Amino acid sequence: MGINKLLFTRIDNSALIVFRVFFGFLITCEAWGALITGWVRRILVAPDFTFNFIGFDFLQTFPGPGPQMYAWFGLMGVFGVMVMLGFRYRVAIVGYAIMWSTVYFMQKTAYNNHYYLLMLLLWIMAILPAHRSFSLDARFRESVRDLSMPRWVTLFIILQLWIVYTYASIAKIYPDWLDATVPEILMRGKKDYWLVGGVLQQKWTHWVIAYVGILFDGLIIPALLWKKTRKWAFFISIFFHLFNSFVFQIGIFPYMSLAFTVFFFEPKTIHRIFLKRWKPYYDNTSDEVILPKYKGALLAVFAVYFIFQIGLPLRQHFIPDNVLWSEEGHRLSWRMMLRSKSGTVKFTIEDKTTGKRTPLDHKEYLTKNQQRNIRSKPDVIWQFAQHIKRLKATQGEDVAIYVNCRVRINGRRSKLLIDPKVDIASVSWQWFEHNSWVLESEDYLNDKPFFPSVGSLEKQEDLRDSTRVRPPLRKQE
């Protein structure tokens, strides 16, 4: 099959249309749900400043943390309804994409790979003809109506999903996941869950979560593509995503993942379930191929986009040390729920004129959510130091800032993360290489985890050096 026939053959567009309706409903829930649950207030309104993605400092003032963010999310919800109804679709989907991208890059203390995926999907949906049927646009504008779409639409969505799931599966293939340590840690906080709390504490449950997680992420796309396994893969997907929704409470994303499955089923199945009264496009015998005038540009954009999507998660392998320790290369890499990380941090501020050093209480400047992030993430620590330095500069003071930060990963003993001798406020952030003030993990991740009592991890931290006697290892079952 030639590239033209593969990508530009016209096929039934029912999968895209149905997905648009689900997608519009879900992004409406995401926007208005963020208001109802207090997420907007906690993450964007309460802080004096937000930890934006490095390089996006201008988002501190546009639109900026403040009461206007309520209106911001309210309008996003309106755009979501418009997407669902297919009313002024392009305006609505582009508007939501811009507004969500702004929120995404404005803060990272509520970072989630799913938020990144949503941003990508919004921009992908902005270029797709998802309003040409079963929409108000198609109802009132004859020029919009169409029952078909080029095949590349479906292939684009499936390839994007394949990349996400494949990297999620590969990332789990490391010792702490393979020996079920991480699932055990993740489940320890779920013991009070109704009906299933006790089951989630069983060792066999942790092993099932570990290996089903790897297999599901690695095989679900091929299983949905193959007709013989499609139905079983769909039912497994329902259980898997509903389990994640109940246990991890991760918002709209399990349901969005289920909505994606429409792209794997035959058009006649989609019509029979969702569009019984809608005219299908079944002209498969003609193999109509329509080449757009912008074909060359389109293929070039696709090539660049997927090179970026495949290459970006690999950057962690070109940065010295383990990403679990340094966090360098963690974001935008589909590394989902892979570790438990906690820590303690203390800041010391030095007046460069007098040389006087005093403790700096970071809690006076940060919300509780921000405090949780600053305990273990080097980039957040660095940004906070820059923020304090700027504040002191407005008061006529030139200061240095030193940090004593210890972290523990997956229950291991704590270890120094930041070089306490380096003035963090004076160093620059390295985008594509290791930041030398982040200490090396050495053989830290080769140690076996131990399990102190639940809720006591941070209380047990102190600032003694890493040679302190470690608690005894937990007996292996």
Tab-separated table of C-alpha atoms in Angstrom:
chain	number	residue	atom	x	y	z
A	1	MET	CA	0.000	0.000	0.000
A	2	GLY	CA	1.452	3.338	-1.039
A	3	ILE	CA	1.802	6.229	1.373
A	4	ASN	CA	-0.947	8.186	-0.381
A	5	LYS	CA	-3.439	5.347	-0.110
A	6	LEU	CA	-2.450	4.594	3.470
A	7	LEU	CA	-2.869	8.139	4.725
A	8	PHE	CA	-5.367	9.852	2.450
A	9	THR	CA	-8.005	7.214	1.651
A	10	ARG	CA	-11.402	8.487	2.810
A	11	ILE	CA	-12.957	6.459	5.627
A	12	ASP	CA	-16.046	6.780	7.814
A	13	ASN	CA	-15.601	9.542	10.410
A	14	SER	CA	-17.973	8.172	13.068
A	15	ALA	CA	-15.150	7.288	15.507
A	16	LEU	CA	-13.836	10.848	15.465
A	17	ILE	CA	-17.332	12.308	15.824
A	18	VAL	CA	-18.219	10.129	18.806
A	19	PHE	CA	-14.861	10.808	20.414
A	20	ARG	CA	-15.430	14.565	20.000
A	21	VAL	CA	-18.654	14.337	21.989
A	22	PHE	CA	-17.010	12.347	24.797
A	23	PHE	CA	-13.943	14.582	24.706
A	24	GLY	CA	-15.991	17.766	24.929
A	25	PHE	CA	-17.945	16.402	27.885
A	26	LEU	CA	-14.779	15.326	29.702
A	27	ILE	CA	-12.887	18.591	29.236
A	28	THR	CA	-15.962	20.426	30.486
A	29	CYS	CA	-15.862	18.254	33.601
A	30	GLU	CA	-12.134	18.946	33.919
A	31	ALA	CA	-12.583	22.732	33.836
A	32	TRP	CA	-15.679	23.092	35.992
A	33	GLY	CA	-14.604	20.238	38.256
A	34	ALA	CA	-11.385	22.140	39.014
A	35	LEU	CA	-13.564	24.993	40.282
A	36	ILE	CA	-15.981	22.836	42.265
A	37	THR	CA	-13.287	20.758	43.999
A	38	GLY	CA	-11.189	23.795	44.922
A	39	TRP	CA	-8.270	22.799	42.669
A	40	VAL	CA	-8.117	26.270	41.110
A	41	ARG	CA	-8.092	27.938	44.510
A	42	ARG	CA	-5.407	25.651	45.960
A	43	ILE	CA	-3.076	25.541	42.985
A	44	LEU	CA	-3.502	28.894	41.227
A	45	VAL	CA	-5.210	31.407	43.527
A	46	ALA	CA	-3.828	30.721	47.018
A	47	PRO	CA	-0.067	30.870	46.181
A	48	ASP	CA	1.764	34.210	46.113
A	49	PHE	CA	3.513	32.867	43.014
A	50	THR	CA	3.485	29.610	41.099
A	51	PHE	CA	6.319	27.308	40.115
A	52	ASN	CA	5.966	27.651	36.372
A	53	PHE	CA	7.906	25.571	33.873
A	54	ILE	CA	11.370	27.120	33.704
A	55	GLY	CA	11.416	29.694	30.899
A	56	PHE	CA	7.718	30.553	31.278
A	57	ASP	CA	8.125	33.232	33.944
A	58	PHE	CA	5.891	35.608	31.961
A	59	LEU	CA	2.922	33.426	32.935
A	60	GLN	CA	3.249	34.784	36.456
A	61	THR	CA	1.452	37.893	35.237
A	62	PHE	CA	-0.661	36.518	32.359
A	63	PRO	CA	-3.240	35.830	33.478
A	64	GLY	CA	-1.477	35.414	36.798
A	65	PRO	CA	-2.557	33.671	39.976
A	66	GLY	CA	-5.608	35.491	41.314
A	67	PRO	CA	-9.431	35.622	41.339
A	68	GLN	CA	-9.509	35.989	37.556
A	69	MET	CA	-8.559	32.332	37.346
A	70	TYR	CA	-12.093	31.395	38.354
A	71	ALA	CA	-13.410	33.135	35.253
A	72	TRP	CA	-10.603	31.538	33.252
A	73	PHE	CA	-11.754	28.026	34.116
A	74	GLY	CA	-15.400	28.997	33.804
A	75	LEU	CA	-14.783	30.047	30.195
A	76	MET	CA	-12.833	26.861	29.537
A	77	GLY	CA	-15.906	24.913	30.600
A	78	VAL	CA	-18.041	26.878	28.155
A	79	PHE	CA	-15.578	26.032	25.390
A	80	GLY	CA	-15.836	22.376	26.421
A	81	VAL	CA	-19.619	22.442	25.967
A	82	MET	CA	-19.157	24.049	22.559
A	83	VAL	CA	-16.742	21.273	21.548
A	84	MET	CA	-19.205	18.613	22.698
A	85	LEU	CA	-22.033	20.199	20.675
A	86	GLY	CA	-19.815	20.997	17.706
A	87	PHE	CA	-20.752	24.681	17.877
A	88	ARG	CA	-18.092	27.057	16.566
A	89	TYR	CA	-15.831	24.077	16.984
A	90	ARG	CA	-12.544	25.571	15.803
A	91	VAL	CA	-12.910	28.627	18.013
A	92	ALA	CA	-13.835	26.501	21.022
A	93	ILE	CA	-11.132	23.844	20.714
A	94	VAL	CA	-8.350	26.344	19.962
A	95	GLY	CA	-9.556	28.557	22.809
A	96	TYR	CA	-9.511	25.662	25.267
A	97	ALA	CA	-6.111	24.505	23.965
A	98	ILE	CA	-4.576	27.947	24.528
A	99	MET	CA	-6.095	28.330	27.981
A	100	TRP	CA	-5.175	24.822	29.160
A	101	SER	CA	-1.619	25.163	27.819
A	102	THR	CA	-1.318	28.424	29.750
A	103	VAL	CA	-2.418	26.715	32.963
A	104	TYR	CA	-0.145	23.746	32.287
A	105	PHE	CA	3.012	25.795	31.877
A	106	MET	CA	2.015	28.216	34.636
A	107	GLN	CA	2.379	25.655	37.403
A	108	LYS	CA	3.965	22.258	37.971
A	109	THR	CA	3.281	21.552	41.642
A	110	ALA	CA	0.180	19.644	40.490
A	111	TYR	CA	2.137	18.039	37.672
A	112	ASN	CA	0.650	14.982	36.018
A	113	ASN	CA	1.564	13.221	32.778
A	114	HIS	CA	-2.132	13.142	32.013
A	115	TYR	CA	-2.240	16.933	31.961
A	116	TYR	CA	0.491	16.865	29.335
A	117	LEU	CA	-1.456	14.303	27.315
A	118	LEU	CA	-4.566	16.490	27.503
A	119	MET	CA	-2.600	19.448	26.157
A	120	LEU	CA	-1.348	17.392	23.226
A	121	LEU	CA	-4.843	16.076	22.487
A	122	LEU	CA	-6.350	19.547	22.495
A	123	TRP	CA	-3.933	20.733	19.824
A	124	ILE	CA	-4.370	17.501	17.856
A	125	MET	CA	-8.152	17.867	17.967
A	126	ALA	CA	-7.781	21.472	16.825
A	127	ILE	CA	-6.534	20.289	13.415
A	128	LEU	CA	-8.951	17.377	13.008
A	129	PRO	CA	-12.316	17.619	11.183
A	130	ALA	CA	-14.252	16.538	14.260
A	131	HIS	CA	-17.228	18.854	13.665
A	132	ARG	CA	-18.278	17.724	10.193
A	133	SER	CA	-21.073	15.473	11.402
A	134	PHE	CA	-23.434	15.240	14.391
A	135	SER	CA	-22.741	18.891	15.262
A	136	LEU	CA	-24.436	22.263	15.251
A	137	ASP	CA	-21.811	23.501	12.795
A	138	ALA	CA	-22.788	20.774	10.310
A	139	ARG	CA	-26.488	21.294	10.911
A	140	PHE	CA	-26.463	24.982	10.025
A	141	ARG	CA	-23.561	25.119	7.537
A	142	GLU	CA	-23.816	22.809	4.552
A	143	SER	CA	-20.195	23.461	3.562
A	144	VAL	CA	-19.063	21.807	6.802
A	145	ARG	CA	-20.972	18.522	6.381
A	146	ASP	CA	-19.032	15.383	5.590
A	147	LEU	CA	-19.364	11.742	6.580
A	148	SER	CA	-15.746	10.862	5.824
A	149	MET	CA	-12.239	11.775	6.846
A	150	PRO	CA	-8.725	10.840	5.700
A	151	ARG	CA	-7.319	7.669	7.262
A	152	TRP	CA	-4.367	9.537	8.742
A	153	VAL	CA	-6.689	10.932	11.423
A	154	THR	CA	-7.173	7.502	12.988
A	155	LEU	CA	-3.530	6.517	12.465
A	156	PHE	CA	-2.342	9.735	14.113
A	157	ILE	CA	-4.410	9.135	17.250
A	158	ILE	CA	-3.409	5.470	17.508
A	159	LEU	CA	0.302	6.204	17.075
A	160	GLN	CA	0.180	8.893	19.743
A	161	LEU	CA	-1.475	6.480	22.153
A	162	TRP	CA	1.006	3.744	21.276
A	163	ILE	CA	3.916	6.020	22.195
A	164	VAL	CA	2.330	6.930	25.534
A	165	TYR	CA	1.545	3.349	26.545
A	166	THR	CA	4.849	1.930	25.333
A	167	TYR	CA	6.951	4.376	27.332
A	168	ALA	CA	4.717	3.852	30.366
A	169	SER	CA	5.345	0.113	30.134
A	170	ILE	CA	9.102	0.386	29.606
A	171	ALA	CA	9.481	2.822	32.511
A	172	LYS	CA	8.084	0.188	34.892
A	173	ILE	CA	10.851	-2.269	34.057
A	174	TYR	CA	13.178	-1.411	36.927
A	175	PRO	CA	13.934	-3.269	40.195
A	176	ASP	CA	11.593	-1.461	42.600
A	177	TRP	CA	8.630	-2.086	40.330
A	178	LEU	CA	9.580	-5.614	39.302
A	179	ASP	CA	9.806	-6.771	42.938
A	180	ALA	CA	6.403	-5.115	43.686
A	181	THR	CA	7.923	-2.614	46.135
A	182	VAL	CA	6.340	0.421	44.493
A	183	PRO	CA	2.829	-1.062	44.200
A	184	GLU	CA	3.052	-2.036	47.872
A	185	ILE	CA	3.988	1.519	48.857
A	186	LEU	CA	1.239	2.985	46.680
A	187	MET	CA	-1.381	0.685	48.197
A	188	ARG	CA	-0.405	1.285	51.819
A	189	GLY	CA	-2.370	4.531	51.820
A	190	LYS	CA	-5.488	2.799	50.488
A	191	LYS	CA	-6.128	0.423	53.405
A	192	ASP	CA	-9.230	2.314	54.526
A	193	TYR	CA	-10.942	2.047	51.136
A	194	TRP	CA	-14.409	0.598	51.341
A	195	LEU	CA	-14.655	-3.103	50.490
A	196	VAL	CA	-11.253	-3.407	48.771
A	197	GLY	CA	-8.929	-1.796	51.331
A	198	GLY	CA	-7.866	-5.111	52.817
A	199	VAL	CA	-7.378	-6.767	49.440
A	200	LEU	CA	-5.118	-3.908	48.334
A	201	GLN	CA	-2.742	-4.711	51.219
A	202	GLN	CA	-2.186	-8.304	50.112
A	203	LYS	CA	1.208	-9.178	48.668
A	204	TRP	CA	-0.350	-11.055	45.760
A	205	THR	CA	-2.286	-7.882	44.883
A	206	HIS	CA	0.966	-5.927	44.641
A	207	TRP	CA	2.478	-8.531	42.305
A	208	VAL	CA	-0.642	-8.474	40.123
A	209	ILE	CA	-0.583	-4.670	39.935
A	210	ALA	CA	3.121	-4.693	39.042
A	211	TYR	CA	2.974	-7.161	36.164
A	212	VAL	CA	-0.513	-6.421	34.866
A	213	GLY	CA	0.591	-2.780	34.687
A	214	ILE	CA	3.576	-3.659	32.506
A	215	LEU	CA	1.632	-6.048	30.288
A	216	PHE	CA	-1.414	-3.831	29.892
A	217	ASP	CA	0.586	-0.762	28.873
A	218	GLY	CA	2.807	-2.773	26.556
A	219	LEU	CA	0.137	-4.862	24.836
A	220	ILE	CA	-3.161	-2.983	24.929
A	221	ILE	CA	-2.706	-1.107	21.631
A	222	PRO	CA	-1.720	-4.223	19.606
A	223	ALA	CA	-4.548	-6.169	21.289
A	224	LEU	CA	-7.098	-3.513	20.293
A	225	LEU	CA	-5.752	-3.414	16.745
A	226	TRP	CA	-6.067	-7.177	16.263
A	227	LYS	CA	-9.673	-8.123	15.571
A	228	LYS	CA	-9.439	-11.484	17.358
A	229	THR	CA	-8.419	-9.900	20.666
A	230	ARG	CA	-10.194	-6.539	20.337
A	231	LYS	CA	-13.307	-7.379	22.338
A	232	TRP	CA	-11.354	-8.953	25.192
A	233	ALA	CA	-8.903	-6.028	25.198
A	234	PHE	CA	-11.835	-3.632	25.449
A	235	PHE	CA	-13.308	-5.395	28.493
A	236	ILE	CA	-9.886	-5.551	30.127
A	237	SER	CA	-9.521	-1.818	29.463
A	238	ILE	CA	-12.804	-1.132	31.219
A	239	PHE	CA	-11.667	-2.985	34.344
A	240	PHE	CA	-8.156	-1.493	34.259
A	241	HIS	CA	-9.252	2.124	33.892
A	242	LEU	CA	-12.137	1.897	36.355
A	243	PHE	CA	-9.714	0.364	38.866
A	244	ASN	CA	-7.353	3.300	38.361
A	245	SER	CA	-10.215	5.760	38.682
A	246	PHE	CA	-11.428	4.247	41.962
A	247	VAL	CA	-8.056	3.587	43.590
A	248	PHE	CA	-5.972	6.538	42.388
A	249	GLN	CA	-8.745	9.088	41.767
A	250	ILE	CA	-7.078	10.663	38.732
A	251	GLY	CA	-9.998	12.618	37.356
A	252	ILE	CA	-11.192	12.354	33.760
A	253	PHE	CA	-8.284	10.416	32.339
A	254	PRO	CA	-9.415	6.818	32.811
A	255	TYR	CA	-12.638	7.729	31.031
A	256	MET	CA	-10.803	9.531	28.267
A	257	SER	CA	-8.683	6.421	27.788
A	258	LEU	CA	-11.858	4.386	27.390
A	259	ALA	CA	-13.215	6.936	24.896
A	260	PHE	CA	-10.132	6.346	22.727
A	261	THR	CA	-11.216	2.777	22.083
A	262	VAL	CA	-13.775	3.986	19.493
A	263	PHE	CA	-10.875	4.424	17.063
A	264	PHE	CA	-10.243	0.670	17.088
A	265	PHE	CA	-13.738	-0.553	16.223
A	266	GLU	CA	-15.411	-0.919	12.842
A	267	PRO	CA	-17.646	1.993	11.715
A	268	LYS	CA	-20.704	-0.267	11.617
A	269	THR	CA	-20.184	-1.058	15.318
A	270	ILE	CA	-19.883	2.644	16.169
A	271	HIS	CA	-23.054	3.448	14.227
A	272	ARG	CA	-24.979	0.585	15.770
A	273	ILE	CA	-24.175	1.742	19.301
A	274	PHE	CA	-23.981	5.543	19.048
A	275	LEU	CA	-25.321	6.799	15.704
A	276	LYS	CA	-28.233	4.547	14.794
A	277	ARG	CA	-30.088	7.313	12.936
A	278	TRP	CA	-27.011	8.762	11.272
A	279	LYS	CA	-26.102	7.990	7.695
A	280	PRO	CA	-22.877	5.916	7.522
A	281	TYR	CA	-20.059	6.281	5.052
A	282	TYR	CA	-19.408	2.772	3.835
A	283	ASP	CA	-17.983	3.449	0.400
A	284	ASN	CA	-15.013	1.188	1.076
A	285	THR	CA	-15.062	-0.334	-2.409
A	286	SER	CA	-14.095	2.860	-4.180
A	287	ASP	CA	-10.980	3.514	-2.057
A	288	GLU	CA	-11.359	7.218	-2.726
A	289	VAL	CA	-8.059	9.007	-2.219
A	290	ILE	CA	-8.030	12.805	-1.976
A	291	LEU	CA	-4.603	14.388	-1.784
A	292	PRO	CA	-4.592	17.829	-0.132
A	293	LYS	CA	-2.618	20.670	-1.664
A	294	TYR	CA	-0.617	20.920	1.545
A	295	LYS	CA	0.343	17.230	1.545
A	296	GLY	CA	4.099	17.860	1.686
A	297	ALA	CA	3.828	20.316	4.568
A	298	LEU	CA	1.462	17.985	6.409
A	299	LEU	CA	3.824	15.019	6.165
A	300	ALA	CA	6.758	17.178	7.271
A	301	VAL	CA	4.843	18.376	10.339
A	302	PHE	CA	3.842	14.808	11.200
A	303	ALA	CA	7.436	13.615	10.885
A	304	VAL	CA	8.801	16.381	13.131
A	305	TYR	CA	6.032	15.895	15.679
A	306	PHE	CA	6.545	12.152	16.083
A	307	ILE	CA	10.331	12.445	16.119
A	308	PHE	CA	9.862	14.851	19.019
A	309	GLN	CA	7.360	12.570	20.763
A	310	ILE	CA	9.616	9.546	20.450
A	311	GLY	CA	12.846	11.395	21.210
A	312	LEU	CA	11.865	13.616	24.156
A	313	PRO	CA	11.315	10.783	26.673
A	314	LEU	CA	14.760	9.382	25.771
A	315	ARG	CA	16.636	12.467	26.960
A	316	GLN	CA	16.954	11.020	30.479
A	317	HIS	CA	19.395	8.435	29.089
A	318	PHE	CA	21.770	11.183	27.943
A	319	ILE	CA	21.857	12.938	31.319
A	320	PRO	CA	24.197	11.452	33.947
A	321	ASP	CA	22.671	9.712	36.973
A	322	ASN	CA	19.292	8.087	37.466
A	323	VAL	CA	16.165	10.084	36.689
A	324	LEU	CA	14.481	8.616	39.785
A	325	TRP	CA	17.051	10.466	41.854
A	326	SER	CA	17.768	13.705	39.992
A	327	GLU	CA	14.349	14.241	38.319
A	328	GLU	CA	16.240	15.491	35.247
A	329	GLY	CA	14.303	14.189	32.255
A	330	HIS	CA	11.307	13.080	34.332
A	331	ARG	CA	8.653	15.425	32.993
A	332	LEU	CA	7.061	14.925	29.558
A	333	SER	CA	8.353	11.349	29.498
A	334	TRP	CA	5.273	9.274	30.397
A	335	ARG	CA	6.766	8.169	33.702
A	336	MET	CA	3.540	7.503	35.623
A	337	MET	CA	3.254	6.503	39.304
A	338	LEU	CA	6.672	4.860	39.365
A	339	ARG	CA	8.032	5.771	42.763
A	340	SER	CA	7.368	7.157	46.204
A	341	LYS	CA	9.579	10.115	47.016
A	342	SER	CA	9.703	12.231	50.156
A	343	GLY	CA	12.208	14.488	51.822
A	344	THR	CA	13.085	17.421	54.027
A	345	VAL	CA	14.572	20.755	53.046
A	346	LYS	CA	16.126	23.645	54.970
A	347	PHE	CA	17.241	26.950	53.504
A	348	THR	CA	19.929	29.274	54.832
A	349	ILE	CA	20.207	32.832	53.571
A	350	GLU	CA	23.472	34.793	53.679
A	351	ASP	CA	23.806	38.547	53.436
A	352	LYS	CA	26.744	38.976	51.059
A	353	THR	CA	27.618	42.357	52.554
A	354	THR	CA	27.901	41.277	56.202
A	355	GLY	CA	28.372	37.535	55.745
A	356	LYS	CA	25.651	36.901	58.304
A	357	ARG	CA	23.698	33.664	57.825
A	358	THR	CA	20.155	33.090	59.057
A	359	PRO	CA	17.638	30.275	58.558
A	360	LEU	CA	14.951	30.945	55.975
A	361	ASP	CA	11.512	29.477	56.712
A	362	HIS	CA	10.212	28.528	53.273
A	363	LYS	CA	6.799	27.728	54.737
A	364	GLU	CA	6.121	31.443	55.133
A	365	TYR	CA	6.217	31.826	51.341
A	366	LEU	CA	4.604	28.604	50.114
A	367	THR	CA	1.290	26.790	50.255
A	368	LYS	CA	1.147	23.241	51.619
A	369	ASN	CA	1.065	21.806	48.113
A	370	GLN	CA	4.154	23.812	47.143
A	371	GLN	CA	5.898	22.724	50.323
A	372	ARG	CA	5.423	19.071	49.383
A	373	ASN	CA	7.081	19.684	46.019
A	374	ILE	CA	10.034	21.672	47.288
A	375	ARG	CA	11.142	18.857	49.576
A	376	SER	CA	12.418	16.645	46.778
A	377	LYS	CA	12.504	18.375	43.377
A	378	PRO	CA	15.742	20.173	42.395
A	379	ASP	CA	14.144	22.482	39.819
A	380	VAL	CA	11.546	23.675	42.324
A	381	ILE	CA	14.273	24.289	44.913
A	382	TRP	CA	16.263	26.269	42.349
A	383	GLN	CA	13.246	28.368	41.355
A	384	PHE	CA	12.415	29.161	44.960
A	385	ALA	CA	15.986	30.363	45.536
A	386	GLN	CA	15.716	32.640	42.487
A	387	HIS	CA	12.397	33.980	43.772
A	388	ILE	CA	13.817	34.809	47.207
A	389	LYS	CA	16.883	36.428	45.664
A	390	ARG	CA	14.648	38.710	43.569
A	391	LEU	CA	12.528	39.591	46.605
A	392	LYS	CA	15.600	40.501	48.627
A	393	ALA	CA	16.994	42.532	45.741
A	394	THR	CA	13.883	44.745	45.804
A	395	GLN	CA	14.729	45.398	49.465
A	396	GLY	CA	18.277	46.392	48.576
A	397	GLU	CA	19.882	43.151	49.773
A	398	ASP	CA	22.287	40.934	47.855
A	399	VAL	CA	22.010	37.418	49.206
A	400	ALA	CA	23.278	33.887	48.761
A	401	ILE	CA	21.057	30.902	49.478
A	402	TYR	CA	22.223	27.490	50.618
A	403	VAL	CA	20.104	24.364	50.794
A	404	ASN	CA	20.228	21.231	52.882
A	405	CYS	CA	17.860	18.752	51.285
A	406	ARG	CA	17.551	15.060	51.994
A	407	VAL	CA	15.320	12.688	50.043
A	408	ARG	CA	14.249	9.085	50.333
A	409	ILE	CA	13.028	7.052	47.361
A	410	ASN	CA	10.752	4.037	47.699
A	411	GLY	CA	11.323	3.780	51.440
A	412	ARG	CA	15.134	3.806	51.404
A	413	ARG	CA	17.220	5.708	53.928
A	414	SER	CA	17.478	9.410	53.288
A	415	LYS	CA	20.408	10.912	51.393
A	416	LEU	CA	21.613	14.414	50.567
A	417	LEU	CA	20.226	15.611	47.229
A	418	ILE	CA	21.642	19.143	46.969
A	419	ASP	CA	25.236	20.227	47.563
A	420	PRO	CA	24.942	22.360	50.742
A	421	LYS	CA	28.098	24.320	49.838
A	422	VAL	CA	26.658	25.764	46.604
A	423	ASP	CA	24.851	29.099	46.480
A	424	ILE	CA	21.742	27.924	44.614
A	425	ALA	CA	20.649	31.499	43.937
A	426	SER	CA	23.785	32.194	41.896
A	427	VAL	CA	23.813	29.165	39.576
A	428	SER	CA	21.988	28.905	36.266
A	429	TRP	CA	19.635	26.130	35.278
A	430	GLN	CA	21.019	23.625	32.781
A	431	TRP	CA	18.327	22.513	30.348
A	432	PHE	CA	19.991	19.627	28.544
A	433	GLU	CA	22.666	18.426	30.912
A	434	HIS	CA	23.190	17.475	34.526
A	435	ASN	CA	23.148	20.283	37.089
A	436	SER	CA	26.364	19.761	39.033
A	437	TRP	CA	24.901	20.997	42.341
A	438	VAL	CA	22.557	17.983	42.335
A	439	LEU	CA	24.672	15.369	44.118
A	440	GLU	CA	25.225	11.968	42.540
A	441	SER	CA	23.089	9.086	43.725
A	442	GLU	CA	26.109	6.756	43.619
A	443	ASP	CA	24.900	3.316	44.763
A	444	TYR	CA	21.843	4.672	46.569
A	445	LEU	CA	19.273	2.976	44.332
A	446	ASN	CA	21.043	-0.364	44.735
A	447	ASP	CA	20.084	-0.429	48.417
A	448	LYS	CA	17.032	-2.416	49.439
A	449	PRO	CA	14.024	-0.364	50.560
A	450	PHE	CA	12.747	-0.602	54.117
A	451	PHE	CA	9.336	0.351	55.411
A	452	PRO	CA	8.974	2.657	58.417
A	453	SER	CA	5.500	3.135	59.865
A	454	VAL	CA	2.918	4.774	57.636
A	455	GLY	CA	2.938	8.553	57.809
A	456	SER	CA	6.266	8.747	59.634
A	457	LEU	CA	8.649	9.143	56.711
A	458	GLU	CA	9.095	12.893	56.907
A	459	LYS	CA	9.048	13.024	60.722
A	460	GLN	CA	11.926	10.554	60.876
A	461	GLU	CA	14.148	12.661	58.607
A	462	ASP	CA	17.037	14.586	60.133
A	463	LEU	CA	20.075	16.419	58.847
A	464	ARG	CA	22.721	13.952	59.945
A	465	ASP	CA	25.106	12.739	57.283
A	466	SER	CA	24.355	9.758	55.084
A	467	THR	CA	26.587	7.463	57.172
A	468	ARG	CA	24.034	7.219	59.969
A	469	VAL	CA	22.888	3.726	60.943
A	470	ARG	CA	19.916	2.752	58.833
A	471	PRO	CA	16.863	0.964	60.264
A	472	PRO	CA	16.738	-2.794	59.735
A	473	LEU	CA	15.415	-4.127	56.486
A	474	ARG	CA	11.857	-5.344	56.373
A	475	LYS	CA	11.591	-9.113	56.199
A	476	GLN	CA	11.022	-10.295	52.669
A	477	GLU	CA	7.824	-12.278	52.186
